[in-house]
PDB file of C-alpha atoms in Angstrom:
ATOM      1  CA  UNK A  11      52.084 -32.464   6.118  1.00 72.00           C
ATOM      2  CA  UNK A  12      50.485 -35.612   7.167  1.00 79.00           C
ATOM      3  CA  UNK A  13      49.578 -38.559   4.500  1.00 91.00           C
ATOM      4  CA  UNK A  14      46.503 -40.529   4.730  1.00 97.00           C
ATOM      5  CA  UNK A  15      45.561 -43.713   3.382  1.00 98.00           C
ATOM      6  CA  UNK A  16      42.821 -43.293   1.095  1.00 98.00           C
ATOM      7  CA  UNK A  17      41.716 -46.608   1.223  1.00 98.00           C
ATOM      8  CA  UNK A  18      41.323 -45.826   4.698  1.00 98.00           C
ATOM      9  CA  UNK A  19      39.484 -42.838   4.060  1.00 98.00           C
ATOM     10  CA  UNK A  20      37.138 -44.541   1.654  1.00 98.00           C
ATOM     11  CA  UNK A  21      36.583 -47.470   4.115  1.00 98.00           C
ATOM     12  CA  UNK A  22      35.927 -44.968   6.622  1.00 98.00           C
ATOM     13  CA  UNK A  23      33.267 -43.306   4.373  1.00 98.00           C
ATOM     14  CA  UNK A  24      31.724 -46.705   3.274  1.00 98.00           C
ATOM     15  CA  UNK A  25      31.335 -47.915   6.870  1.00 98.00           C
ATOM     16  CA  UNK A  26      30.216 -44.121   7.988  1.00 98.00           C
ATOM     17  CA  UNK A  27      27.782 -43.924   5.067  1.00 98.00           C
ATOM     18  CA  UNK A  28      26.363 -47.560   4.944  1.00 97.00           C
ATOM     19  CA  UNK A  29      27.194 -47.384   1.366  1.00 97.00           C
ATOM     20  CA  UNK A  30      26.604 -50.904   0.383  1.00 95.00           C
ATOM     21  CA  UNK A  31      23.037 -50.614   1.891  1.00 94.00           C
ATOM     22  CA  UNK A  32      21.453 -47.979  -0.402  1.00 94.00           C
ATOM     23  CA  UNK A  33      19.955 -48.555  -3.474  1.00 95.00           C
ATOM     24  CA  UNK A  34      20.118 -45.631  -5.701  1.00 96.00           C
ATOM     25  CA  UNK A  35      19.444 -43.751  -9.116  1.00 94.00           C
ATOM     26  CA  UNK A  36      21.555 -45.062 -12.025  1.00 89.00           C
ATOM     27  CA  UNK A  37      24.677 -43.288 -12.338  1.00 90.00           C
ATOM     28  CA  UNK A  38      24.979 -42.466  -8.535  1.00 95.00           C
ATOM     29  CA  UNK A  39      28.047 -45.069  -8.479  1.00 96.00           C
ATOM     30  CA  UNK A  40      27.771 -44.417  -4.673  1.00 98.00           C
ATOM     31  CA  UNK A  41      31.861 -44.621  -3.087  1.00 98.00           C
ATOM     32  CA  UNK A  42      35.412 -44.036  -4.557  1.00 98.00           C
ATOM     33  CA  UNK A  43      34.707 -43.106  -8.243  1.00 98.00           C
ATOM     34  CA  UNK A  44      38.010 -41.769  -9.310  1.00 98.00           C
ATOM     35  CA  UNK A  45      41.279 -43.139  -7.070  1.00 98.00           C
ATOM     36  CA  UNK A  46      44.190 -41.587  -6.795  1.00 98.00           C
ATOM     37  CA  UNK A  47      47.874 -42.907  -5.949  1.00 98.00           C
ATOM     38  CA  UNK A  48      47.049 -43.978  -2.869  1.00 98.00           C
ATOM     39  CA  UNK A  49      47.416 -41.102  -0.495  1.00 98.00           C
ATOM     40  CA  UNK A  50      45.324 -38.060   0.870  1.00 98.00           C
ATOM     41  CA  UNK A  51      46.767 -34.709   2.244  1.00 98.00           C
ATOM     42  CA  UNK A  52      44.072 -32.113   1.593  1.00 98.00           C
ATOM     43  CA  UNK A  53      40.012 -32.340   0.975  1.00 98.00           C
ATOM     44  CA  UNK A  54      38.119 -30.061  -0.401  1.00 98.00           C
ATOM     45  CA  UNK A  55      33.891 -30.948  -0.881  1.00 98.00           C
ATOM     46  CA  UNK A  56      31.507 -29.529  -4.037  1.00 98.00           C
ATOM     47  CA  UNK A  57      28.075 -30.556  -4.326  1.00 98.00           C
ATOM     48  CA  UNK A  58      29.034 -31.674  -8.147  1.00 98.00           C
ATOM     49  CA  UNK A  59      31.664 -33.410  -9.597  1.00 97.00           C
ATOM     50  CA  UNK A  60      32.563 -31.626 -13.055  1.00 95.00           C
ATOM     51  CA  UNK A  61      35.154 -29.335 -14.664  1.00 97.00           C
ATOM     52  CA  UNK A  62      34.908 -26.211 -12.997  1.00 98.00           C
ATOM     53  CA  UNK A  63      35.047 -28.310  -9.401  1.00 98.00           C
ATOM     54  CA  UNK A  64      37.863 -30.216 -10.881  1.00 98.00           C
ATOM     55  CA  UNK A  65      39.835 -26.826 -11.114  1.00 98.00           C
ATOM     56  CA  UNK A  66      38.703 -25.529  -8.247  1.00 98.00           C
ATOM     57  CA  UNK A  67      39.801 -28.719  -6.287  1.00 98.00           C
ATOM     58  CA  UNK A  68      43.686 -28.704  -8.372  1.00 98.00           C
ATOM     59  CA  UNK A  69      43.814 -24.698  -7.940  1.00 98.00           C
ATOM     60  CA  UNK A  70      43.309 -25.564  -3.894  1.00 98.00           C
ATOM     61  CA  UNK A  71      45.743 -28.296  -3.995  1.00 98.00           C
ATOM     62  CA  UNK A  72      43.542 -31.106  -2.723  1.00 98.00           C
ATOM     63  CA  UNK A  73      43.847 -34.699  -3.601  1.00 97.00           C
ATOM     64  CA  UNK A  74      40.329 -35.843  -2.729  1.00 98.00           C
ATOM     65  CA  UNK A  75      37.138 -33.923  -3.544  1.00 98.00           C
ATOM     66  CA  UNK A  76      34.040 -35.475  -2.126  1.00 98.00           C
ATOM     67  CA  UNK A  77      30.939 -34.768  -3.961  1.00 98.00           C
ATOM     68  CA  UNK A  78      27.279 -35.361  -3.851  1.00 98.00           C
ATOM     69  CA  UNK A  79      26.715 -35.239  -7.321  1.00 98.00           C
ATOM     70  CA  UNK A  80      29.458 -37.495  -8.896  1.00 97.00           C
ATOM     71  CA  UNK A  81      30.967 -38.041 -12.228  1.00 96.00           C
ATOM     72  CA  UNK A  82      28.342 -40.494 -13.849  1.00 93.00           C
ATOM     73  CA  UNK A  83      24.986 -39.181 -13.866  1.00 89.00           C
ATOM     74  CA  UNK A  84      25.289 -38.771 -18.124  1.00 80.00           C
ATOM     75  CA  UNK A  85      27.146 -40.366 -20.569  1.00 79.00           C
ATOM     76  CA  UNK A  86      30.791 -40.968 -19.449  1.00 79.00           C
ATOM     77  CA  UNK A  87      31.940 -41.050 -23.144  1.00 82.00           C
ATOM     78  CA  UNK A  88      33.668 -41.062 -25.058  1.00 89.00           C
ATOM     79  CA  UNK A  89      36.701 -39.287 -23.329  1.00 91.00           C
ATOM     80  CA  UNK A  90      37.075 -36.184 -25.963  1.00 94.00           C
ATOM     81  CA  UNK A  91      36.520 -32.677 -25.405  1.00 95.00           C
ATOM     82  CA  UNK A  92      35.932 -31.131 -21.893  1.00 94.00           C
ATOM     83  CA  UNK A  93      35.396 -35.147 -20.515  1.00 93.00           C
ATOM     84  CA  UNK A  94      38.843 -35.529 -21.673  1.00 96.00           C
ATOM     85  CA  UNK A  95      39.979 -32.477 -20.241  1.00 97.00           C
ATOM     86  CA  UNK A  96      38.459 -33.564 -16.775  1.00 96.00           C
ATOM     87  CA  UNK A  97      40.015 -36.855 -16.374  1.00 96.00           C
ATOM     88  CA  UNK A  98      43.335 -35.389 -17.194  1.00 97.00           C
ATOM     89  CA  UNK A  99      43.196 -33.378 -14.519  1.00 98.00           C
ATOM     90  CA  UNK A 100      42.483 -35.455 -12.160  1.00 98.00           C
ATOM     91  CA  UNK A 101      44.890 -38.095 -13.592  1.00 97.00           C
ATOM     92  CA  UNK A 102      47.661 -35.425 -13.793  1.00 98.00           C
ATOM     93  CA  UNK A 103      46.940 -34.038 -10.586  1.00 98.00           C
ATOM     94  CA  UNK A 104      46.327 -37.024  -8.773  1.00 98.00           C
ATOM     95  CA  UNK A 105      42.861 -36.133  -7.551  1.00 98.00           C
ATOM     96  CA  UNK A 106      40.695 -39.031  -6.525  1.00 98.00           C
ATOM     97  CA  UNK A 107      36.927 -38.577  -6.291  1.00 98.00           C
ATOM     98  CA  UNK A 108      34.422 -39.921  -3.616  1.00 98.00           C
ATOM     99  CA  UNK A 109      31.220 -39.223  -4.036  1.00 98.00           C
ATOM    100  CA  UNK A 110      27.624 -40.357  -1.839  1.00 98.00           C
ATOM    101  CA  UNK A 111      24.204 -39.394  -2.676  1.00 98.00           C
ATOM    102  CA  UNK A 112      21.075 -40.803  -1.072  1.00 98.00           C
ATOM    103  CA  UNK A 113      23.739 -42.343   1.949  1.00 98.00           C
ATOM    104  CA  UNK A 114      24.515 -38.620   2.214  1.00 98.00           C
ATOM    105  CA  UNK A 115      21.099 -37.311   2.373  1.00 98.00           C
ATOM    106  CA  UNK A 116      20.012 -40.077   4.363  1.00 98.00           C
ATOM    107  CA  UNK A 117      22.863 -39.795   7.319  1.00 98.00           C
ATOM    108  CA  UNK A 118      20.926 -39.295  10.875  1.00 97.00           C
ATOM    109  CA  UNK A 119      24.155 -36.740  11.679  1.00 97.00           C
ATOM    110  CA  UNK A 120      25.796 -35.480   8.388  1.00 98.00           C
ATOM    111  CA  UNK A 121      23.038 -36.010   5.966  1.00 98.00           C
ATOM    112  CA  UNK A 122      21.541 -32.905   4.130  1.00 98.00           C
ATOM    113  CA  UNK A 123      18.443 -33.093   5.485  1.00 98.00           C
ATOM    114  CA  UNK A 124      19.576 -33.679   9.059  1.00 98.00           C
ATOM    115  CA  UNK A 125      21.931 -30.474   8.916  1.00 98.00           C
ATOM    116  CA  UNK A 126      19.024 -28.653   7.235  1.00 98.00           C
ATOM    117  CA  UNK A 127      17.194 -29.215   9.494  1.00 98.00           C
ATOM    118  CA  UNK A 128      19.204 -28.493  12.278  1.00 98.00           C
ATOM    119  CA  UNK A 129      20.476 -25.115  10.543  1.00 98.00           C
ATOM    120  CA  UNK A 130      16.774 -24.217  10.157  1.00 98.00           C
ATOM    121  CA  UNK A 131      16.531 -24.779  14.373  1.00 98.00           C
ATOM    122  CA  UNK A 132      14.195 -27.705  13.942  1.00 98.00           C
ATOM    123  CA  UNK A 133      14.235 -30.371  16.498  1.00 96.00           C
ATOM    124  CA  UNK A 134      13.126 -33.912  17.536  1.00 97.00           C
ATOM    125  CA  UNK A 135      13.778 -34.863  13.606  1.00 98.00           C
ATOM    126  CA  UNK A 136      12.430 -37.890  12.667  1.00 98.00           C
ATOM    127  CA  UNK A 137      12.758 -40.125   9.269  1.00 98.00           C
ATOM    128  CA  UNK A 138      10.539 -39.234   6.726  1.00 98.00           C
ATOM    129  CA  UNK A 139      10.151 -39.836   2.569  1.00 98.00           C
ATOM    130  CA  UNK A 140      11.324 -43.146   1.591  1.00 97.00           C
ATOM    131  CA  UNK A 141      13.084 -43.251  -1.402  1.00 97.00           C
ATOM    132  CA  UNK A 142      15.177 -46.770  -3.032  1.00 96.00           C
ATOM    133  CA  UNK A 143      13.664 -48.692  -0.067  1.00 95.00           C
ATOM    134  CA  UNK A 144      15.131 -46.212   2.783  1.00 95.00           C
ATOM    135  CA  UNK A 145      13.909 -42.605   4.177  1.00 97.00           C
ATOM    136  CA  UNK A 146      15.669 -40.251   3.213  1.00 98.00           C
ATOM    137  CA  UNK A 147      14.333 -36.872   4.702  1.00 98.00           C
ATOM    138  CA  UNK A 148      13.469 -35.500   8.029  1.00 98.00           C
ATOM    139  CA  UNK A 149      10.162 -34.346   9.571  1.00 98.00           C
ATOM    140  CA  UNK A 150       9.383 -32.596  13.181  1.00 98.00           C
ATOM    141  CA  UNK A 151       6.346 -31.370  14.787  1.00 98.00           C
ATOM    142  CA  UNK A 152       6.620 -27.410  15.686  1.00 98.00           C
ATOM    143  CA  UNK A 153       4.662 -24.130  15.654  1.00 98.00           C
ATOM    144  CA  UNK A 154       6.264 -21.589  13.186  1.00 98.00           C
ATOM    145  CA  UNK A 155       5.235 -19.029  10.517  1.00 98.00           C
ATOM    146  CA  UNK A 156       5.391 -19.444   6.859  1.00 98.00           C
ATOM    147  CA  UNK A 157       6.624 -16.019   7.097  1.00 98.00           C
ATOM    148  CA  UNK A 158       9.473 -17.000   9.857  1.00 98.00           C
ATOM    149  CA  UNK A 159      10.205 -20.732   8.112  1.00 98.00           C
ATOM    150  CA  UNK A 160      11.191 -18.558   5.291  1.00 98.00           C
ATOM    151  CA  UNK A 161      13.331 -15.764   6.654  1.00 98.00           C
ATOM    152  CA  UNK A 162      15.253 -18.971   8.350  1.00 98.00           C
ATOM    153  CA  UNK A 163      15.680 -21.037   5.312  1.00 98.00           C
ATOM    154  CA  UNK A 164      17.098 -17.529   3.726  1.00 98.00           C
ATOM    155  CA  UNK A 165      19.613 -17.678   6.509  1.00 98.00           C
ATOM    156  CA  UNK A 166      20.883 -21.218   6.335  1.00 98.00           C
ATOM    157  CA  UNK A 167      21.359 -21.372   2.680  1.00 98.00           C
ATOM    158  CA  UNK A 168      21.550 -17.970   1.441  1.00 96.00           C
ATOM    159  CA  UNK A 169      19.190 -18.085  -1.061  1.00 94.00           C
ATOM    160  CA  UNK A 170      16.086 -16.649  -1.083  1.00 96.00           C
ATOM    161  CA  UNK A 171      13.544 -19.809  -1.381  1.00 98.00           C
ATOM    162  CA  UNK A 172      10.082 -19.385  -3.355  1.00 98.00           C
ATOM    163  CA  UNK A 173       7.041 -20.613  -1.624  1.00 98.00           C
ATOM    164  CA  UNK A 174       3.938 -22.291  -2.643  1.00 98.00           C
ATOM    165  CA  UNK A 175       1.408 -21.135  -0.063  1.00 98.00           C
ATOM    166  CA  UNK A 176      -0.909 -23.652  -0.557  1.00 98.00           C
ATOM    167  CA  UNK A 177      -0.539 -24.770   3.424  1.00 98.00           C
ATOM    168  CA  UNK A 178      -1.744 -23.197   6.569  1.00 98.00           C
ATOM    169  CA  UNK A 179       0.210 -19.699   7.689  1.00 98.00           C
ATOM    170  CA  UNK A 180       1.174 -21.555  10.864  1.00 98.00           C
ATOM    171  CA  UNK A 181       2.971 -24.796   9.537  1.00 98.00           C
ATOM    172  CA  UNK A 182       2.976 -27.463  12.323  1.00 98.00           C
ATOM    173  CA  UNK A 183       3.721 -30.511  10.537  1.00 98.00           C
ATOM    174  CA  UNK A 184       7.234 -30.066   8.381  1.00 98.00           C
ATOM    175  CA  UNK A 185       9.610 -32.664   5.928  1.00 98.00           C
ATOM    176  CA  UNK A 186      12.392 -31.564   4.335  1.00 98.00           C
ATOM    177  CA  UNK A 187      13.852 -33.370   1.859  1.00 98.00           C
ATOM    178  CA  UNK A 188      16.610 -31.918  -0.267  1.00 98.00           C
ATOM    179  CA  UNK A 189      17.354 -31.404  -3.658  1.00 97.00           C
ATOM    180  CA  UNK A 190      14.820 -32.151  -6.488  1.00 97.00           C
ATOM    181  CA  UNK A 191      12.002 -34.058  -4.929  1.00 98.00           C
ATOM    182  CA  UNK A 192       9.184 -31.123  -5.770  1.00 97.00           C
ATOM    183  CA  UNK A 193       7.834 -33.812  -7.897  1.00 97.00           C
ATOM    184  CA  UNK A 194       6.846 -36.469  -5.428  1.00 98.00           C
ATOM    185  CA  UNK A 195       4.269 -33.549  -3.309  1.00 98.00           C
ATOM    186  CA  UNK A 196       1.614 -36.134  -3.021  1.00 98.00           C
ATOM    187  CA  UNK A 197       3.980 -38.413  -1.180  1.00 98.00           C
ATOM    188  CA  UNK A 198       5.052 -35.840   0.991  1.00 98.00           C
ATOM    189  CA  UNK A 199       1.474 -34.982   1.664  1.00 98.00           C
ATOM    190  CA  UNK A 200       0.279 -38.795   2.271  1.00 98.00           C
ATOM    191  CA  UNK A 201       3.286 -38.712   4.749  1.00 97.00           C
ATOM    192  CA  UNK A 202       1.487 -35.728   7.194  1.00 97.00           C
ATOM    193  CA  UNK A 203       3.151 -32.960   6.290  1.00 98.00           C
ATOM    194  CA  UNK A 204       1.385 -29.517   6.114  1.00 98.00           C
ATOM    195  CA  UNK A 205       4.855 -27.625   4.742  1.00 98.00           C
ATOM    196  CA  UNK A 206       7.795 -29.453   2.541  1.00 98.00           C
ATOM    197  CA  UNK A 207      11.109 -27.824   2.200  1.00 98.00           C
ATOM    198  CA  UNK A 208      13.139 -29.109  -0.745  1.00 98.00           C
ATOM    199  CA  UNK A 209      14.924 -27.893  -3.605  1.00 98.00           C
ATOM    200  CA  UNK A 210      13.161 -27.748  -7.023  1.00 98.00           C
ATOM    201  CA  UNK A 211      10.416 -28.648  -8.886  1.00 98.00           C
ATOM    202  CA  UNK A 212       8.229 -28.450 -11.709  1.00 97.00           C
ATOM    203  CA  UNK A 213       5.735 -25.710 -12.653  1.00 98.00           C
ATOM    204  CA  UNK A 214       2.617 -28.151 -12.182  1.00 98.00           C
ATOM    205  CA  UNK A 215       3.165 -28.335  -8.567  1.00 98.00           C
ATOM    206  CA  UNK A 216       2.066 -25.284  -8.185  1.00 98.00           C
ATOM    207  CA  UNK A 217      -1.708 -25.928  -8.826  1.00 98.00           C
ATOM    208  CA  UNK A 218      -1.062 -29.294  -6.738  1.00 98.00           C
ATOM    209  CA  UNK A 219       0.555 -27.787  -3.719  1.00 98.00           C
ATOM    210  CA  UNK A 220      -2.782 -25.545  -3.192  1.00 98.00           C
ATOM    211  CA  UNK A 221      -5.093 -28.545  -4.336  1.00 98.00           C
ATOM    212  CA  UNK A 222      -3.090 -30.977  -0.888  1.00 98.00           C
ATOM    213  CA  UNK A 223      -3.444 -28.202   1.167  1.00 98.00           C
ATOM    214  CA  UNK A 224       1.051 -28.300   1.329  1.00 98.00           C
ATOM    215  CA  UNK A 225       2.714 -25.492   1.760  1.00 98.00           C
ATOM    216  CA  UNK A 226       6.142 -26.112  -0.154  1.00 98.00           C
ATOM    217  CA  UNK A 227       9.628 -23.750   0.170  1.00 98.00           C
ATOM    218  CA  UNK A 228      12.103 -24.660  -3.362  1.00 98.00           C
ATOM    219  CA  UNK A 229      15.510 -23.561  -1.214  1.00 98.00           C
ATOM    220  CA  UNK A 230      17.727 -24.450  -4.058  1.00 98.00           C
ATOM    221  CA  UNK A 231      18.438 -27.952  -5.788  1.00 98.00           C
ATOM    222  CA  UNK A 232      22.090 -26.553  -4.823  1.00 98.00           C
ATOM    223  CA  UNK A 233      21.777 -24.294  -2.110  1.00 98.00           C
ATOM    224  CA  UNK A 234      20.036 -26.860   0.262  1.00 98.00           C
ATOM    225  CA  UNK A 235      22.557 -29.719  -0.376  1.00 98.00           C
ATOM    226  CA  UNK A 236      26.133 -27.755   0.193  1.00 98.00           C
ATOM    227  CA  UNK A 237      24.910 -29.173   4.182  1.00 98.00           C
ATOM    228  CA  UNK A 238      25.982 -33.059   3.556  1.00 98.00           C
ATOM    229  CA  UNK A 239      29.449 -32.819   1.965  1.00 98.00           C
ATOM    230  CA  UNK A 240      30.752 -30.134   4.115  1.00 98.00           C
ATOM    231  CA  UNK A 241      29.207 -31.782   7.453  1.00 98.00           C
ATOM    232  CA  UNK A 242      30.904 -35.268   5.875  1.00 98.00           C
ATOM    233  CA  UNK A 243      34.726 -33.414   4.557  1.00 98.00           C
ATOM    234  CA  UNK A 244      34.931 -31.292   8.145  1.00 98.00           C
ATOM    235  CA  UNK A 245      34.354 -35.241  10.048  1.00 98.00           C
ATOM    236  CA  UNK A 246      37.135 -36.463   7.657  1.00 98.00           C
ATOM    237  CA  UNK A 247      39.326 -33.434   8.916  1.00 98.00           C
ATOM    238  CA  UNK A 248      38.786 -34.160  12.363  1.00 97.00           C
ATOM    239  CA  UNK A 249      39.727 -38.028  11.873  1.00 97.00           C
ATOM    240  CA  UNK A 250      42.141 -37.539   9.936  1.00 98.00           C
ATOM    241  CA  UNK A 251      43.937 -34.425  10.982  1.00 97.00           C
ATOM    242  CA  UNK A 252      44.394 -33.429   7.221  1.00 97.00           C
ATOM    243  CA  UNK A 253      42.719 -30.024   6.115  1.00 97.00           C
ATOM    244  CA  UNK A 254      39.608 -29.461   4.270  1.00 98.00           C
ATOM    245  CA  UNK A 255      37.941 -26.527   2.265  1.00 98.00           C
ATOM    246  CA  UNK A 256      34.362 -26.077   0.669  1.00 98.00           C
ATOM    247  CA  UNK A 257      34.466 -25.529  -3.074  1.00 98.00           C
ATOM    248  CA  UNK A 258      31.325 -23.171  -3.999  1.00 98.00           C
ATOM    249  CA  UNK A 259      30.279 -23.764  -7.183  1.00 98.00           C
ATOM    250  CA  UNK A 260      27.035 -22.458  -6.859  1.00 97.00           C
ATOM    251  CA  UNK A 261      24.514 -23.126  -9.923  1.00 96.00           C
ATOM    252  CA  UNK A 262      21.420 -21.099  -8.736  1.00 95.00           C
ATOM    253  CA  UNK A 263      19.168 -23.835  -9.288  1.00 96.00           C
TER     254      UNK A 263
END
């Protein structure tokens, strides 16, 4: 079985990613979170970086997991308790951890909202929804049914999404931007956008969907962003030549 470098690995993701030009939320901690002793023979990809992923990744005998959602979004201590138990095993089992979120969604090939996109047969994607200085999602111009958009977003992330219909029945104009950005509608709208596909969002969009005229499809804070890290762990696997496996995890949220 082949070893890899991880440093190369990481500096392969960095360059791949433009890591160092995203600003991001706190706790993001964008890159190589947790390193390991230095070599990689198996991947495996989660959306989230937390216990149950951490077994799943030991139990498949990987070495790296590459997340979306890493290990710092709360408080990191102290290390007692399940924390402790998580570190262990990834100390134990020699697990390192890299994990990219808005260079992830952002990527023009392996981002979230790219493959979305592409799994939901839209074309001609363009940047859309800045976010920490850089656009993050994806918009096209079409002609498709609220009725169809849906049946295809069922498909790609096998979920069924719910739908604000506050939109026209023939959406023309959609964004998609995974994950939780229900909140920021009005910037979706001010972008040209008759239909936004994202993840989740509060129960007050509901009334401000219909008042923009937006139809808006919640896919899944989860289900829409298992797209990035697989896309990103399968162009590892080719690189590299080591194997890779998707770790579902799935949170139905």
């Amino acid at each position: 079985m082949p070893k890899i470098s991880l440093a190369a690995i990481v500096k392969h993701c960095d360059v791949l990613l433009r890591t160092d030009r995203f600003d991001d939320y706190e706790g993001a901690v964008n890159g190589l979170q947790a390193a390991n002793r230095g070599t990689v023979t198996r991947i495996a990809a989660a959306v989230d970086a937390g216990l149950a992923t951490v077994k799943l990744a030991v139990a498949a005998g990987a070495d790296l997991l590459i997340v979306h959602h890493g290990l710092f979004w709360g408080p990191t201590h102290p290390w007692t308790g399940k924390r402790y138990e998580l570190l262990r095993l990834l100390v134990e089992n020699d697990v390192a951890v890299y994990s990219s979120h808005l260079p992830l969604d952002a990527h023009p090939r392996l981002g979230n909202n790219a493959q979305l996109g592409a799994a939901l047969g839209l074309r001609k994607l363009r940047p859309f929804f800045e976010s920490h200085g850089q656009p993050i999602g994806v918009k096209t111009q079409t002609r498709i049914s609220r009725a169809e958009l849906a049946a295809r977003l069922t498909r790609a992330t096998g979920a069924q999404p719910r739908l604000i219909p506050g939109g026209p029945e023939l959406c023309r104009r959609i964004g998609v931007v995974t994950g939780g950005a229900g909140a920021d509608l009005k910037q979706a709208a001010a972008e040209g956008v008759d239909t936004f596909i994202t993840g989740e969002g509060p129960h007050w969009t509901y009334a401000l969907a219909e008042e923009l005229g937006l139809n808006v499809f919640y896919g899944g804070h989860y289900a829409t962003e298992t797209f990035g890290v697989k896309a990103l762990a399968a162009e590892l696997a080719r690189k590299f030549k080591v194997p890779w496996q998707f770790l579902d995890h799935p949170t139905g949220l």
